[in-house]
mmCIF file of C-alpha atoms and ligand atoms in Angstrom:
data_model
loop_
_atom_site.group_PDB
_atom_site.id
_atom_site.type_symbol
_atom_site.label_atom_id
_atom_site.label_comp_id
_atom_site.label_asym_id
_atom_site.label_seq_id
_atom_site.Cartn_x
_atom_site.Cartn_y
_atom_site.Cartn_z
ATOM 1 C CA UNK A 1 8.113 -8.141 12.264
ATOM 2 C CA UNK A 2 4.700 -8.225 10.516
ATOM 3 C CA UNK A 3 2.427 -6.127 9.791
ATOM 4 C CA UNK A 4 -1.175 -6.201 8.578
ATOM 5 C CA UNK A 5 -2.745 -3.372 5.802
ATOM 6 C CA UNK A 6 -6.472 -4.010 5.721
ATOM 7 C CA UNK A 7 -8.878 -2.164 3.540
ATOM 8 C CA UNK A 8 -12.177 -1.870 3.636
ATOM 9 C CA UNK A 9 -15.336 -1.133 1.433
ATOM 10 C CA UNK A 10 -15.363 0.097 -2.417
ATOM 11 C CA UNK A 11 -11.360 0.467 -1.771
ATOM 12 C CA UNK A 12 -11.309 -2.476 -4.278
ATOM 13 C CA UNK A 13 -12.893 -0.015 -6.740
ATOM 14 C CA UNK A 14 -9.838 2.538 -6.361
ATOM 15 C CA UNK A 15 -8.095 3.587 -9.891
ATOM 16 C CA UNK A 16 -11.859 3.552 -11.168
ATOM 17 C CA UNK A 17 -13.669 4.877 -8.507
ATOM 18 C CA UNK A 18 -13.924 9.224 -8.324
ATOM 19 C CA UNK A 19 -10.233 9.411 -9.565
ATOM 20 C CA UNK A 20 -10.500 13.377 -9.162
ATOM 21 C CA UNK A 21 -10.535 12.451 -5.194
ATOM 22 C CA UNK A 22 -8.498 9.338 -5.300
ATOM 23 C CA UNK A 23 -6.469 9.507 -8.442
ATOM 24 C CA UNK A 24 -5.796 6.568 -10.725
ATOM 25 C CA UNK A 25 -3.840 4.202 -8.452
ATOM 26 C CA UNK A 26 -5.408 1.065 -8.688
ATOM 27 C CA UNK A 27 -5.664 -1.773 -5.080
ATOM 28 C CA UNK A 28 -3.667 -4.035 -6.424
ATOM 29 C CA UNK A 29 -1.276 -1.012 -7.011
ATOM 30 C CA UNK A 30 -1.225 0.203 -3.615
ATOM 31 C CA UNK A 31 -0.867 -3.233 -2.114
ATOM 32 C CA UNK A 32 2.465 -3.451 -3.968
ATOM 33 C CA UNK A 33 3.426 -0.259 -2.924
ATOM 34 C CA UNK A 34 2.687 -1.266 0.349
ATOM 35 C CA UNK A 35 4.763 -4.939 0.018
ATOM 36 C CA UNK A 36 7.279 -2.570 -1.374
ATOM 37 C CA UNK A 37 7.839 -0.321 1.278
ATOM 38 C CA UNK A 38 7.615 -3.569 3.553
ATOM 39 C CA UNK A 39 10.579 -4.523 2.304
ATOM 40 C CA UNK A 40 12.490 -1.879 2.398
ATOM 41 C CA UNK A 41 11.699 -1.562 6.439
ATOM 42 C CA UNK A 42 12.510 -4.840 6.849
ATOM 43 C CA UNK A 43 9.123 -5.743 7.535
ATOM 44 C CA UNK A 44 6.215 -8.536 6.128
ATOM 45 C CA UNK A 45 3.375 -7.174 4.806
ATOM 46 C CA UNK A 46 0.139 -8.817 4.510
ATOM 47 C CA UNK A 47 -2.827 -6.978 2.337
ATOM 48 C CA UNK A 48 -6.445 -7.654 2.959
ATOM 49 C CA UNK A 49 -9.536 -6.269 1.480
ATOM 50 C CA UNK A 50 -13.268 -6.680 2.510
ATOM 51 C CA UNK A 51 -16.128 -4.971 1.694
ATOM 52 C CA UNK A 52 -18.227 -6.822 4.567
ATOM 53 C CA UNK A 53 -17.970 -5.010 8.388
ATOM 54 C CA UNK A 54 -18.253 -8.330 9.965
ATOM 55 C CA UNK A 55 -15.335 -9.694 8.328
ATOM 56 C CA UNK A 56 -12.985 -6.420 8.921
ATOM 57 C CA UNK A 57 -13.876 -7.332 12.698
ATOM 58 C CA UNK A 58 -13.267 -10.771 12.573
ATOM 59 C CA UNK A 59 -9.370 -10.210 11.216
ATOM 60 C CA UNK A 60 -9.232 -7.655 13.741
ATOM 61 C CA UNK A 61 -9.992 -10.027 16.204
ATOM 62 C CA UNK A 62 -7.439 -12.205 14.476
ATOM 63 C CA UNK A 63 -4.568 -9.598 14.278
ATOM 64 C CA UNK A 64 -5.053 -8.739 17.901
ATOM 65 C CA UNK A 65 -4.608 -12.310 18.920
ATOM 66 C CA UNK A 66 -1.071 -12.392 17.284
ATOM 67 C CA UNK A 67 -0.591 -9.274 17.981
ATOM 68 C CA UNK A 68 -0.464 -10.381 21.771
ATOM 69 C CA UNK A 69 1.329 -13.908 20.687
ATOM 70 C CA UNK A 70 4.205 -11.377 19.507
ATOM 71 C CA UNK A 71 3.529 -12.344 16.106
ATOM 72 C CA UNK A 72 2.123 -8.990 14.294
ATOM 73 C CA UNK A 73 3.037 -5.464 15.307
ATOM 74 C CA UNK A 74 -0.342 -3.907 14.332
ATOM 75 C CA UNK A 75 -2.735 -2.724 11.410
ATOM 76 C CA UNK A 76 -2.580 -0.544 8.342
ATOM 77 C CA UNK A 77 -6.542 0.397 8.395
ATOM 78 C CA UNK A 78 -8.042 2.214 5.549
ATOM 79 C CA UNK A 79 -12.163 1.349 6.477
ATOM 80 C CA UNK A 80 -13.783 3.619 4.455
ATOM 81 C CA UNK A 81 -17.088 4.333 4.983
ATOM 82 C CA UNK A 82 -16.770 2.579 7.730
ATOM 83 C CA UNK A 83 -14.686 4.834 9.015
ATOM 84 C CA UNK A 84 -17.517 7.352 9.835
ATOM 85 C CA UNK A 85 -20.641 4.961 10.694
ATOM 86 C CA UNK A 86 -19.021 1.524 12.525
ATOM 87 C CA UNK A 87 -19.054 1.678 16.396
ATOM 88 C CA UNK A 88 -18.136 -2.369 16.479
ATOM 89 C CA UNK A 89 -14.764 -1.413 14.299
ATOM 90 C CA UNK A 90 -14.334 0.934 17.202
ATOM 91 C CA UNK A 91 -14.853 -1.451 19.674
ATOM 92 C CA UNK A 92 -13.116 -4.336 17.935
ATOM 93 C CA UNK A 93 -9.382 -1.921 17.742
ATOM 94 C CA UNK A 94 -10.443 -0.849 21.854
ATOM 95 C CA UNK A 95 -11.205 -5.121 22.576
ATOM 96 C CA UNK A 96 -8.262 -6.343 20.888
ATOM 97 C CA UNK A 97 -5.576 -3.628 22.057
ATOM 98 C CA UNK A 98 -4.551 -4.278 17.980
ATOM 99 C CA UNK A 99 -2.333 -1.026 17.497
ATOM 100 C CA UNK A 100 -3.462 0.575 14.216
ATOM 101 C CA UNK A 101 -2.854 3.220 11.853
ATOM 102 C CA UNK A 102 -6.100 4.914 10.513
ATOM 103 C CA UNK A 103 -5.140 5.566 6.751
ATOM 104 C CA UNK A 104 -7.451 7.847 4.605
ATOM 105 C CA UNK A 105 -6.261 8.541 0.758
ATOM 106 C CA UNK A 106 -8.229 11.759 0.853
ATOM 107 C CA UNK A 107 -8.427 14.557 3.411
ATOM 108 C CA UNK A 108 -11.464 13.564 4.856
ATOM 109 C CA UNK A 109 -12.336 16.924 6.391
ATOM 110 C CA UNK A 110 -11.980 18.943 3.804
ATOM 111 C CA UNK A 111 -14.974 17.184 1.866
ATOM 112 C CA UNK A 112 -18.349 16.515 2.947
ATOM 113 C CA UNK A 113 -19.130 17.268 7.312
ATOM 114 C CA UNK A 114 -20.621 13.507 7.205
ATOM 115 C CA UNK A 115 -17.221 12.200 6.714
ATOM 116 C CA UNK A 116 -15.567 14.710 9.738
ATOM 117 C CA UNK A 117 -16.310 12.403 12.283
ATOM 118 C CA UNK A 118 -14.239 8.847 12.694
ATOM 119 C CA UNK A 119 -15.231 6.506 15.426
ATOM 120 C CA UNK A 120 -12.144 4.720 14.325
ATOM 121 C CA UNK A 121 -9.537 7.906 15.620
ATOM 122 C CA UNK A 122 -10.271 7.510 19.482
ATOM 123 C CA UNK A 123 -9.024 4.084 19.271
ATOM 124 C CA UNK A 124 -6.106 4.147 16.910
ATOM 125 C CA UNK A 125 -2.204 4.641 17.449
ATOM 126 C CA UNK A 126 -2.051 7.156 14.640
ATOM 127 C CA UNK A 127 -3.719 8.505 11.729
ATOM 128 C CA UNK A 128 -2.733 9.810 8.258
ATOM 129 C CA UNK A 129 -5.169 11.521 5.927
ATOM 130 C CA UNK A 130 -4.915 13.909 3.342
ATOM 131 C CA UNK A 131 -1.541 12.391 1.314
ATOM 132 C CA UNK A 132 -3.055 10.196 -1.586
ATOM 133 C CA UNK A 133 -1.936 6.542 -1.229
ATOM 134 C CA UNK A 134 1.394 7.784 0.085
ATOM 135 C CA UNK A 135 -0.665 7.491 3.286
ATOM 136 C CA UNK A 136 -0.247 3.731 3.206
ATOM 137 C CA UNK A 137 3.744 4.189 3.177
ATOM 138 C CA UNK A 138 3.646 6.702 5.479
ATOM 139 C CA UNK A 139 1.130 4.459 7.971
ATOM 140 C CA UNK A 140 3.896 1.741 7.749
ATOM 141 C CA UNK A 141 6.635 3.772 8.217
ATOM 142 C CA UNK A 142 4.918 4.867 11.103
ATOM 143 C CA UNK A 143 3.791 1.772 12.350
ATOM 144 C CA UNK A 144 7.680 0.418 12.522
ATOM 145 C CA UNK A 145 8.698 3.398 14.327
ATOM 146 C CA UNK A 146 6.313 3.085 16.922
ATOM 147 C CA UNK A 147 6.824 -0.820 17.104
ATOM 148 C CA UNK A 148 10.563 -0.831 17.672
ATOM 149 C CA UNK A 149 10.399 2.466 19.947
ATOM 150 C CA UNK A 150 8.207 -0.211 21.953
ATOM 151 C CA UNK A 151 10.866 -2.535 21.691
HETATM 152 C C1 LIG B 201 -11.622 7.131 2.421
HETATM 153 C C2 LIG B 201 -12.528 8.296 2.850
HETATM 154 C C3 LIG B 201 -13.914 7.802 3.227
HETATM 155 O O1 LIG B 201 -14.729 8.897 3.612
HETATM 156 C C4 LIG B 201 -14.564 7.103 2.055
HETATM 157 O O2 LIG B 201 -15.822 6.584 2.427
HETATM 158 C C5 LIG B 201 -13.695 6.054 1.462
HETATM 159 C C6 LIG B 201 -12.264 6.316 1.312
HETATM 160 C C7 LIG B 201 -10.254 7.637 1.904
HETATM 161 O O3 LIG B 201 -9.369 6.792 1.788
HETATM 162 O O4 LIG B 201 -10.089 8.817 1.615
HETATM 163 O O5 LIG B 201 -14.169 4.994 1.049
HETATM 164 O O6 LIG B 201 -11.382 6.297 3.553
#
């Protein structure tokens, strides 16, 4: 089984970036973590980050199609920003069927109302917010269990 963790804009800035709301973990930390945890579930893990919408869409496009080969379970999906302004990341999880986990290091609504909406939550298989980057471990675990309970 593989699975995909994408991440999307300024998340390459984490361990420098407002470490009072996202601590001192850097990417390249969490995308160990995430390998890590991989491993111990028996499962690959691939780690992308983008800052550009159009590219998040196009390996969304790309996970969906081996998602439906068989090849890829689904998506870790942390999109930032994103999260709370892109209707074509919406539409790209809804036109791919691409089973992802929305992942947010912070607890997005306890901070500014702007960031209390997600077009990404109507289409996603799960969401975890609010646990620091433990939210990438507990995406994947998550991911796995919904995977094999899908057989
Ligand atoms: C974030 C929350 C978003 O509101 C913000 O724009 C980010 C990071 C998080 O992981 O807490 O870039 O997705």
């Amino acid at each position: 089984m593989k699975i995909l963790v994408l991440n999307g804009p300024n998340l390459n800035l984490l361990g420098q970036r407002e470490p009072a709301v996202y601590g001192h973990t850097t990417l390249a930390d969490v995308e160990q973590l995430c390998r890590d945890t991989g491993a111990r579930l028996g499962v690959e893990v691939e780690c992308r980050q983008s800052n550009h919408e159009g590219v998040l869409i196009d390996w969304i496009h790309e996970a969906g199609a081996a998602h439906r080969r068989g090849e890829l379970a689904g998506a870790v999906f942390n999109a930032g920003a994103y999260t709370h302004t892109s209707v074509a990341l919406h539409d790209a999880i809804k036109g791919t069927g691409l089973p992802v986990i929305e992942v947010h290091i912070s607890n997005v609504h306890a901070r500014e109302a702007f960031r209390h909406h997600s077009y990404l939550s109507p289409a996603a298989a799960g969401i975890v917010v609010g646990f620091g980057v433990d939210g990438y471990v507990l995406g994947l675990e998550g991911l796995v269990r919904k995977a094999r309970a899908a057989g």
